[in-house]
Short mmCIF file of C-alpha atoms in Angstrom, two decimals:
data_model
loop_
_atom_site.label_atom_id
_atom_site.label_comp_id
_atom_site.label_asym_id
_atom_site.label_seq_id
_atom_site.Cartn_x
_atom_site.Cartn_y
_atom_site.Cartn_z
CA MET I 1093 98.73 121.62 53.52
CA ALA I 1094 98.31 121.46 57.24
CA TRP I 1095 96.44 118.29 58.72
CA SER I 1096 94.10 119.68 61.40
CA SER I 1097 91.36 117.09 61.26
CA SER I 1098 90.05 115.83 64.76
CA ASP I 1099 89.89 112.29 63.42
CA PRO I 1100 93.30 110.28 63.92
CA ALA I 1101 92.31 108.05 61.09
CA GLN I 1102 93.11 110.97 58.72
CA LEU I 1103 96.90 110.49 59.47
CA GLY I 1104 98.94 109.13 56.63
CA ARG I 1105 97.30 110.80 53.70
CA GLY I 1106 100.31 112.64 52.44
CA GLU I 1107 99.64 115.88 54.24
CA ARG I 1108 102.14 117.72 56.27
CA ILE I 1109 101.67 119.00 59.65
CA ASP I 1110 103.06 122.38 60.91
CA GLY I 1111 103.34 123.87 64.49
CA PRO I 1112 105.88 124.36 67.33
CA GLU I 1113 104.65 121.28 69.03
CA THR I 1114 105.57 119.10 65.96
CA ALA I 1115 108.58 120.74 64.79
CA SER I 1116 111.03 117.71 65.53
CA ILE I 1117 108.65 115.29 63.64
CA ARG I 1118 107.55 117.48 60.75
CA GLY I 1119 107.76 115.91 57.30
CA LYS I 1120 106.26 114.18 54.30
CA VAL I 1121 104.19 111.13 55.40
CA ASP I 1122 102.91 109.96 52.14
CA PRO I 1123 102.78 106.13 52.61
CA SER I 1124 102.84 105.30 48.98
CA THR I 1125 106.40 106.82 48.69
CA HIS I 1126 107.92 107.18 52.09
CA ARG I 1127 109.50 103.75 52.96
CA ASP I 1128 111.68 102.47 55.56
CA GLU I 1129 115.00 100.49 55.24
CA ALA I 1130 113.09 97.22 54.78
CA GLY I 1131 110.82 98.74 51.99
CA PHE I 1132 107.69 98.83 53.94
CA PRO I 1133 105.24 101.97 53.95
CA GLU I 1134 105.98 104.07 57.02
CA CYS I 1135 103.30 105.05 59.28
CA PRO I 1136 102.77 108.76 59.68
CA THR I 1137 104.98 110.37 62.31
CA ALA I 1138 103.13 113.67 62.20
CA TRP I 1139 100.76 114.00 65.10
CA ARG I 1140 98.62 116.95 66.13
CA PRO I 1141 96.71 116.44 69.21
CA GLN I 1142 93.51 118.12 69.66
CA PRO I 1143 93.09 120.50 72.79
CA SER I 1144 91.28 118.77 75.62
CA ALA I 1145 89.28 121.76 76.18
CA ARG I 1146 87.38 121.10 73.12
CA GLY I 1147 85.72 118.09 74.78
CA GLU I 1148 85.44 114.72 73.00
CA GLY I 1149 87.52 115.81 69.99
CA ALA I 1150 88.10 112.53 68.10
CA LYS I 1151 85.53 111.00 65.96
CA ALA I 1152 84.27 107.60 67.22
CA GLY I 1153 85.39 104.84 64.85
CA PRO I 1154 85.19 101.15 64.56
CA PRO I 1155 87.22 99.24 67.37
CA THR I 1156 90.60 98.36 66.13
CA VAL I 1157 92.97 96.16 68.01
CA GLY I 1158 91.59 96.91 71.37
CA ALA I 1159 88.31 94.99 70.49
CA CYS I 1160 90.28 91.93 69.68
CA TYR I 1161 92.14 91.66 72.93
CA VAL I 1162 93.01 88.20 74.07
CA ALA I 1163 93.44 87.80 77.75
CA PRO I 1164 96.80 87.60 78.85
CA VAL I 1165 98.46 84.25 79.67
CA PRO I 1166 98.50 83.38 82.70
CA ASP I 1167 95.18 84.91 83.56
CA PRO I 1168 94.07 85.39 87.10
CA VAL I 1169 92.02 82.18 87.21
CA THR I 1170 95.12 80.15 86.20
CA ILE I 1171 97.17 81.96 88.78
CA ALA I 1172 94.68 81.46 91.58
CA GLU I 1173 94.45 77.77 90.64
CA ARG I 1174 98.20 77.39 91.12
CA ILE I 1175 98.32 79.27 94.39
CA ARG I 1176 95.53 77.08 95.76
CA ARG I 1177 97.75 74.03 95.22
CA TRP I 1178 100.36 75.29 97.73
CA PRO I 1179 98.83 74.08 101.02
CA GLU I 1180 98.16 70.55 99.99
CA HIS I 1181 101.00 69.94 97.33
CA GLY I 1182 103.71 72.23 98.58
CA VAL I 1183 105.64 74.76 96.78
CA GLN I 1184 104.48 75.65 93.17
CA GLY I 1185 106.45 77.21 90.48
CA PRO I 1186 105.89 80.97 89.38
CA LEU I 1187 103.74 81.64 86.34
CA THR I 1188 105.80 84.75 85.22
CA LEU I 1189 109.32 85.38 84.95
CA GLU I 1190 110.30 89.15 84.75
CA LEU I 1191 113.86 89.45 83.50
CA TYR I 1192 115.97 92.50 83.29
CA PRO I 1193 118.71 91.67 80.61
CA THR I 1194 120.64 95.03 81.25
CA LEU I 1195 120.74 98.28 83.08
CA ARG I 1196 122.27 100.12 80.32
CA CYS I 1197 120.01 102.59 78.67
CA ASN I 1198 120.35 105.02 75.63
CA LEU I 1199 118.07 107.60 77.08
CA ASP I 1200 118.26 109.82 80.28
CA CYS I 1201 114.54 109.79 81.55
CA ARG I 1202 114.03 112.59 84.18
CA PHE I 1203 111.91 110.30 86.37
CA CYS I 1204 114.19 107.28 86.28
CA ASP I 1205 116.76 106.30 88.94
CA THR I 1206 117.37 102.68 88.07
CA THR I 1207 119.67 102.83 84.89
CA GLU I 1208 123.52 102.83 85.07
CA ARG I 1209 123.08 106.71 84.17
CA HIS I 1210 121.51 107.14 87.60
CA ARG I 1211 123.25 104.68 89.98
CA PRO I 1212 126.66 102.98 90.07
CA GLY I 1213 126.78 100.02 87.50
CA LEU I 1214 126.38 96.56 88.57
CA PRO I 1215 128.15 93.45 87.08
CA GLU I 1216 125.51 91.79 84.77
CA LEU I 1217 124.79 88.09 84.47
CA SER I 1218 126.44 86.68 81.48
CA ALA I 1219 124.45 86.00 78.26
CA GLN I 1220 124.75 82.16 78.82
CA ARG I 1221 123.47 82.38 82.47
CA GLN I 1222 120.40 84.40 81.37
CA LEU I 1223 119.54 81.86 78.64
CA GLU I 1224 119.97 79.04 81.18
CA LEU I 1225 117.52 80.79 83.32
CA LEU I 1226 114.84 80.22 80.78
CA GLU I 1227 115.45 76.52 80.85
CA GLU I 1228 115.22 76.53 84.77
CA ALA I 1229 112.01 78.67 84.46
CA ALA I 1230 110.45 76.19 82.09
CA GLU I 1231 111.33 73.57 84.75
CA LEU I 1232 109.39 75.52 87.18
CA GLY I 1233 106.25 75.95 84.93
CA VAL I 1234 106.71 79.43 84.00
CA GLN I 1235 104.34 80.49 81.08
CA ARG I 1236 105.44 84.13 80.49
CA LEU I 1237 108.52 85.89 79.91
CA PHE I 1238 108.40 89.64 80.57
CA LEU I 1239 111.34 91.43 79.33
CA LEU I 1240 112.01 94.79 80.56
CA GLY I 1241 114.09 96.27 83.40
CA GLY I 1242 116.20 99.08 85.05
CA GLY I 1243 117.70 99.81 81.66
CA GLU I 1244 116.61 99.43 77.92
CA PRO I 1245 116.38 95.75 76.99
CA LEU I 1246 117.21 96.32 73.44
CA ALA I 1247 120.59 97.99 74.68
CA ALA I 1248 121.56 94.37 74.93
CA ARG I 1249 121.44 94.05 71.33
CA ALA I 1250 122.20 90.36 70.89
CA LEU I 1251 121.18 88.94 74.21
CA THR I 1252 117.61 90.19 74.25
CA PRO I 1253 116.57 88.84 70.57
CA ALA I 1254 118.26 85.32 71.83
CA LEU I 1255 116.10 85.46 75.02
CA MET I 1256 113.01 86.03 73.11
CA ALA I 1257 113.76 83.21 70.59
CA ARG I 1258 114.41 80.72 73.47
CA ALA I 1259 111.29 81.77 75.31
CA LYS I 1260 109.13 81.22 72.22
CA ALA I 1261 110.89 77.81 71.57
CA LEU I 1262 110.02 76.81 75.24
CA GLY I 1263 106.34 77.73 74.38
CA MET I 1264 106.23 80.81 76.86
CA GLU I 1265 104.11 83.88 76.22
CA GLY I 1266 106.43 86.72 75.44
CA ILE I 1267 106.10 90.41 76.49
CA LEU I 1268 108.83 93.15 75.73
CA THR I 1269 108.79 96.85 77.29
CA THR I 1270 110.94 99.03 75.54
CA ASN I 1271 111.59 102.73 74.81
CA GLY I 1272 111.35 101.59 71.09
CA THR I 1273 114.21 103.70 69.70
CA LEU I 1274 116.58 100.93 69.17
CA MET I 1275 114.19 98.62 67.37
CA GLY I 1276 115.38 97.59 64.00
CA PRO I 1277 114.41 95.61 61.08
CA GLU I 1278 115.74 92.36 62.20
CA LEU I 1279 113.98 92.45 65.51
CA ARG I 1280 110.66 93.45 63.87
CA GLU I 1281 111.12 90.43 61.55
CA GLN I 1282 111.59 88.25 64.67
CA LEU I 1283 108.60 89.70 66.57
CA VAL I 1284 106.16 89.03 63.71
CA SER I 1285 107.55 85.69 62.45
CA THR I 1286 107.94 84.11 65.87
CA GLY I 1287 104.49 85.43 67.02
CA TRP I 1288 105.86 87.29 69.96
CA ASP I 1289 102.80 88.21 71.95
CA GLU I 1290 103.26 91.81 73.11
CA VAL I 1291 105.44 94.89 72.80
CA HIS I 1292 104.78 97.69 75.35
CA PHE I 1293 106.15 100.91 74.16
CA SER I 1294 107.04 103.82 76.61
CA VAL I 1295 105.33 107.06 75.47
CA ASP I 1296 104.98 109.61 78.05
CA GLY I 1297 103.26 112.33 75.90
CA PRO I 1298 101.39 112.79 72.57
CA THR I 1299 103.98 115.51 71.36
CA ALA I 1300 107.80 115.67 70.78
CA ALA I 1301 107.92 118.57 73.24
CA ILE I 1302 106.39 116.51 76.14
CA HIS I 1303 108.01 113.06 75.37
CA ASP I 1304 111.52 114.14 74.55
CA GLY I 1305 111.48 116.64 77.43
CA LEU I 1306 110.77 113.67 79.80
CA ARG I 1307 113.05 111.12 78.15
CA GLY I 1308 116.10 113.46 77.94
CA GLN I 1309 116.80 113.00 74.19
CA PRO I 1310 115.38 115.20 71.27
CA GLY I 1311 114.03 113.37 68.49
CA CYS I 1312 112.93 110.24 70.43
CA PHE I 1313 109.52 110.76 70.09
CA ARG I 1314 109.62 110.62 66.41
CA ARG I 1315 111.78 107.63 66.54
CA VAL I 1316 109.54 105.54 68.91
CA VAL I 1317 106.44 106.51 66.94
CA THR I 1318 108.12 105.49 63.57
CA LYS I 1319 109.26 102.32 64.99
CA ILE I 1320 105.57 101.47 66.30
CA CYS I 1321 104.31 102.27 62.89
CA ARG I 1322 106.86 100.15 60.93
CA LEU I 1323 106.31 97.15 63.33
CA ARG I 1324 102.48 97.47 62.82
CA ALA I 1325 103.03 97.70 59.00
CA LEU I 1326 105.10 94.54 58.90
CA ARG I 1327 102.63 92.74 61.07
CA ASP I 1328 99.64 93.87 59.05
CA LYS I 1329 101.33 93.10 55.59
CA ARG I 1330 101.84 89.54 56.78
CA GLY I 1331 98.32 89.19 57.81
CA ALA I 1332 99.35 88.43 61.49
CA GLN I 1333 97.55 89.22 64.74
CA LEU I 1334 100.82 89.17 66.71
CA PRO I 1335 102.51 91.18 68.35
CA ARG I 1336 99.79 93.18 70.02
CA ILE I 1337 100.89 96.78 70.65
CA ALA I 1338 100.50 98.64 74.05
CA LEU I 1339 101.70 101.78 75.31
CA HIS I 1340 102.95 102.77 78.79
CA PHE I 1341 102.64 106.30 80.23
CA VAL I 1342 103.74 107.74 83.50
CA LEU I 1343 101.83 110.59 84.92
CA THR I 1344 103.60 113.82 85.69
CA ARG I 1345 102.75 117.49 85.87
CA THR I 1346 104.10 117.94 82.34
CA ASN I 1347 101.60 115.43 80.78
CA PHE I 1348 98.61 114.96 82.99
CA HIS I 1349 96.58 117.26 80.90
CA THR I 1350 97.13 115.03 77.83
CA LEU I 1351 95.19 111.97 78.78
CA GLU I 1352 92.56 112.14 75.79
CA ASP I 1353 95.30 112.97 73.40
CA MET I 1354 96.99 109.84 74.52
CA VAL I 1355 94.12 107.78 73.83
CA ARG I 1356 93.89 109.44 70.34
CA LEU I 1357 97.44 108.58 69.66
CA GLY I 1358 97.22 104.98 70.94
CA HIS I 1359 94.36 104.65 68.42
CA THR I 1360 96.21 105.99 65.58
CA LEU I 1361 99.19 103.76 66.32
CA GLY I 1362 96.97 100.59 66.81
CA ALA I 1363 97.40 99.98 70.45
CA PHE I 1364 95.12 97.56 72.14
CA ARG I 1365 95.76 98.86 75.66
CA ILE I 1366 97.46 101.93 77.47
CA ASP I 1367 98.81 101.38 80.72
CA PHE I 1368 98.67 104.81 82.63
CA ASP I 1369 100.72 104.72 85.71
CA ALA I 1370 101.36 106.90 88.68
CA LEU I 1371 104.95 108.39 89.29
CA ILE I 1372 107.14 107.26 92.26
CA ALA I 1373 108.71 110.56 93.51
CA TYR I 1374 111.35 110.66 96.27
CA GLN I 1375 114.41 112.15 94.52
CA PRO I 1376 114.62 115.89 93.60
CA GLU I 1377 114.23 115.21 89.98
CA GLN I 1378 111.34 113.19 90.44
CA LEU I 1379 109.70 115.49 93.00
CA ALA I 1380 109.83 118.33 90.52
CA LEU I 1381 107.67 116.36 88.32
CA ALA I 1382 105.01 115.34 90.80
CA LEU I 1383 101.67 116.90 90.38
CA GLN I 1384 100.78 119.69 92.90
CA PRO I 1385 97.32 119.65 94.78
CA HIS I 1386 95.51 121.82 92.32
CA GLU I 1387 96.78 119.53 89.35
CA GLN I 1388 96.01 116.48 91.34
CA ALA I 1389 92.31 117.78 91.72
CA GLN I 1390 91.79 117.97 87.83
CA VAL I 1391 93.02 114.39 87.10
CA PRO I 1392 89.72 112.36 87.76
CA ALA I 1393 87.74 114.60 85.48
CA LEU I 1394 90.33 114.36 82.53
CA ALA I 1395 90.61 110.55 83.32
CA ARG I 1396 86.78 110.05 82.90
CA ARG I 1397 86.76 112.00 79.57
CA ALA I 1398 89.75 109.83 78.27
CA MET I 1399 87.93 106.64 79.46
CA ALA I 1400 84.89 107.52 77.61
CA LEU I 1401 86.87 108.15 74.57
CA ALA I 1402 88.92 104.94 74.91
CA GLU I 1403 85.84 102.87 75.31
CA ARG I 1404 84.39 104.34 72.00
CA LEU I 1405 87.66 103.68 70.31
CA GLY I 1406 88.04 99.96 71.82
CA ILE I 1407 91.21 100.70 73.70
CA ALA I 1408 91.67 99.14 77.17
CA THR I 1409 93.31 101.49 79.76
CA THR I 1410 94.12 101.56 83.47
CA LEU I 1411 92.37 104.98 83.89
CA GLU I 1412 89.90 104.00 86.21
CA HIS I 1413 92.67 103.94 89.03
CA PHE I 1414 93.05 107.70 88.35
CA LEU I 1415 89.49 108.56 89.59
CA ASP I 1416 90.70 108.35 93.14
CA PRO I 1417 93.38 111.24 93.37
CA ARG I 1418 95.08 109.28 96.40
CA ASN I 1419 96.35 106.73 93.82
CA LEU I 1420 98.62 109.45 92.30
CA HIS I 1421 100.96 109.20 95.51
CA ARG I 1422 103.02 106.05 95.06
CA GLY I 1423 105.09 105.66 98.17
CA SER I 1424 103.79 108.67 99.92
CA ASP I 1425 102.11 109.09 103.23
CA GLN I 1426 99.19 110.81 101.42
CA GLY I 1427 98.57 107.80 99.22
CA ALA I 1428 95.90 105.39 99.07
CA LEU I 1429 98.31 102.61 98.10
CA VAL I 1430 98.92 101.23 101.46
CA VAL I 1431 98.48 97.59 100.62
CA GLU I 1432 95.13 96.38 102.12
CA THR I 1433 94.84 93.42 104.37
CA PRO I 1434 91.53 91.71 104.43
CA ALA I 1435 90.04 90.75 107.69
CA PRO I 1436 90.39 87.04 108.65
CA ALA I 1437 87.35 84.76 108.62
CA HIS I 1438 86.32 83.81 112.13
CA GLY I 1439 88.58 80.84 113.13
CA ALA I 1440 90.27 80.41 109.80
CA ASP I 1441 94.01 79.84 110.43
CA ASP I 1442 94.93 77.34 107.80
CA MET I 1443 97.29 78.28 105.07
CA LEU I 1444 94.68 78.55 102.52
CA SER I 1445 92.67 81.02 104.65
CA GLN I 1446 95.92 83.07 105.19
CA LEU I 1447 96.47 83.21 101.49
CA ARG I 1448 92.96 84.53 100.84
CA ARG I 1449 93.72 87.51 103.21
CA ALA I 1450 97.21 88.04 102.31
CA PRO I 1451 97.65 91.73 101.00
CA CYS I 1452 99.75 90.47 98.00
CA LEU I 1453 100.34 87.14 96.40
CA LYS I 1454 103.09 87.95 94.09
CA ALA I 1455 105.57 85.91 96.00
CA TRP I 1456 103.53 82.75 95.09
CA HIS I 1457 103.30 83.28 91.39
CA TYR I 1458 105.96 85.83 90.27
CA ILE I 1459 109.66 86.19 90.17
CA VAL I 1460 111.81 88.95 89.05
CA VAL I 1461 115.70 88.57 88.04
CA GLN I 1462 117.55 91.87 87.94
CA ALA I 1463 120.46 92.26 85.32
CA ASP I 1464 122.98 91.22 87.99
CA GLY I 1465 121.13 88.22 89.05
CA ARG I 1466 119.44 89.08 92.26
CA THR I 1467 115.83 88.32 92.54
CA SER I 1468 112.53 89.54 94.09
CA PRO I 1469 108.85 88.79 93.77
CA CYS I 1470 108.04 92.15 92.27
CA CYS I 1471 109.75 95.19 90.49
CA VAL I 1472 109.07 97.42 93.54
CA LEU I 1473 111.46 95.19 95.56
CA ALA I 1474 113.77 94.28 92.68
CA GLY I 1475 117.34 93.35 93.76
CA GLN I 1476 116.83 92.61 97.41
CA GLY I 1477 116.80 88.83 97.13
CA GLU I 1478 119.35 86.18 96.66
CA SER I 1479 121.23 86.14 93.38
CA VAL I 1480 120.85 83.40 90.82
CA GLU I 1481 124.37 83.83 89.36
CA GLN I 1482 125.53 80.74 91.25
CA ARG I 1483 122.43 79.25 92.46
CA SER I 1484 119.53 77.91 90.28
CA LEU I 1485 116.25 79.83 89.98
CA VAL I 1486 114.56 76.72 91.02
CA ASP I 1487 116.46 76.74 94.22
CA VAL I 1488 116.05 80.29 95.05
CA TRP I 1489 112.22 80.15 94.24
CA ARG I 1490 111.74 76.97 96.70
CA SER I 1491 113.93 78.10 99.55
CA GLY I 1492 115.42 81.55 99.06
CA ASP I 1493 115.49 83.41 102.31
CA PHE I 1494 114.18 86.68 101.01
CA LEU I 1495 111.12 85.11 99.37
CA GLU I 1496 110.36 83.05 102.22
CA GLU I 1497 110.55 86.20 104.37
CA ILE I 1498 108.24 88.07 101.90
CA ARG I 1499 105.73 85.25 102.03
CA ALA I 1500 105.75 85.00 105.80
CA ALA I 1501 105.21 88.77 106.04
CA MET I 1502 102.23 88.55 103.54
CA LEU I 1503 100.56 85.83 105.38
CA ALA I 1504 101.13 87.70 108.62
CA GLY I 1505 99.56 90.83 106.95
CA THR I 1506 102.72 92.82 107.47
CA PRO I 1507 104.09 93.87 104.02
CA PRO I 1508 107.38 95.70 103.95
CA PRO I 1509 107.16 99.45 103.88
CA ARG I 1510 108.25 99.72 100.18
CA CYS I 1511 105.02 98.03 99.18
CA SER I 1512 103.48 101.38 99.61
CA GLU I 1513 105.19 102.34 96.29
CA CYS I 1514 103.16 99.45 94.40
CA SER I 1515 101.22 100.69 91.29
CA ALA I 1516 97.50 100.65 91.54
CA ASN I 1517 97.54 98.50 88.37
CA ILE I 1518 99.45 95.83 90.11
CA LEU I 1519 97.21 95.89 93.33
CA ALA I 1520 93.88 95.77 91.17
CA HIS I 1521 95.21 92.64 89.64
CA GLU I 1522 96.31 91.08 92.96
CA ARG I 1523 92.80 91.72 94.37
CA VAL I 1524 91.39 89.79 91.46
CA VAL I 1525 93.64 87.01 92.10
CA ARG I 1526 93.08 87.06 95.88
CA GLY I 1527 89.34 86.97 95.25
CA LEU I 1528 89.73 83.72 93.28
CA VAL I 1529 92.00 81.85 95.61
#
């Protein structure tokens, strides 16, 4: 029997799904009989998106995880409060440590140029040094550990779980971004039993044909959807609220027409949020995926329909940034993502006034450590600052030359050229923070 309902909630009722778009994920999905290696019912991996041309498609259902969204820690108010202390009290520590455990990756994504598959390998920090960084981060007052990176964090099979355990022992909020394919039962157990806060799964299309084509490996769509479902099944069986599940989607010319179907898929998988992000394109492989003018012109209408659907289903998204087509040009001369610099107040030259008109405040509340130990205030500038291999994170944060240069540039309203590559999602968050300083 072919499943063809427009209601995603129908998934998982023991039916099969047939069609060329789901050939690699076709199979029996009866949750009463199909179980994973840990013995838990497996979520359905069969998925049939409804054509966007049909309009709304999915039925509106009761809000799921999205309606229970808890504001992330640290929130913009907390960030602004700490930044406001700089002028009077001196250097304040960052609130977030973004750490890349490794540059190794098991996939070969067409739009990526940061893993060891796409650039010469780098010597990586030892496991012991990375664990020490968490202690130093705690000394600085870091509240959140964000594990992601140029590679796949779970390729560091022993290190990443150890970092996660240490972060929770230190009382930090934990976020993991992963392609999901390497998540096994032991890590699922750790995520649920330790109250890990969020897992962001990279899913770049609602079908195997689209996702696998972008990720460079047949079968990875089936694997990530299965892993998400298994994590959700374990969490729900334990009656736990954490981890929250989010999806991350990079917009390309192969998937821009699937925004509504991604919302439907996110609803089926129990995602509380879907982060839609624009493509950075400057390498030939990336440029081949960039939207053409006639495709860009279609995005605002597609985004509006997907936003309406997400609102009905209780899923948070970043789709509002796609209402302006200029936000689709990260790093491009055509783009709107030239970091804005607010006009100074008349006669205001003190540091607090400068902070309030700085185009970006990341260098006052955020620190990124790449797998080789080099630092930066954000992912766009990753790897450009001093290394923490032989120098403490505390010292680099307080007196590192690169961070000091970025802070001075921001206070002067002259951000580095690469800041034009920044995501509209990040810039929107920084505008909120700046408005609260």
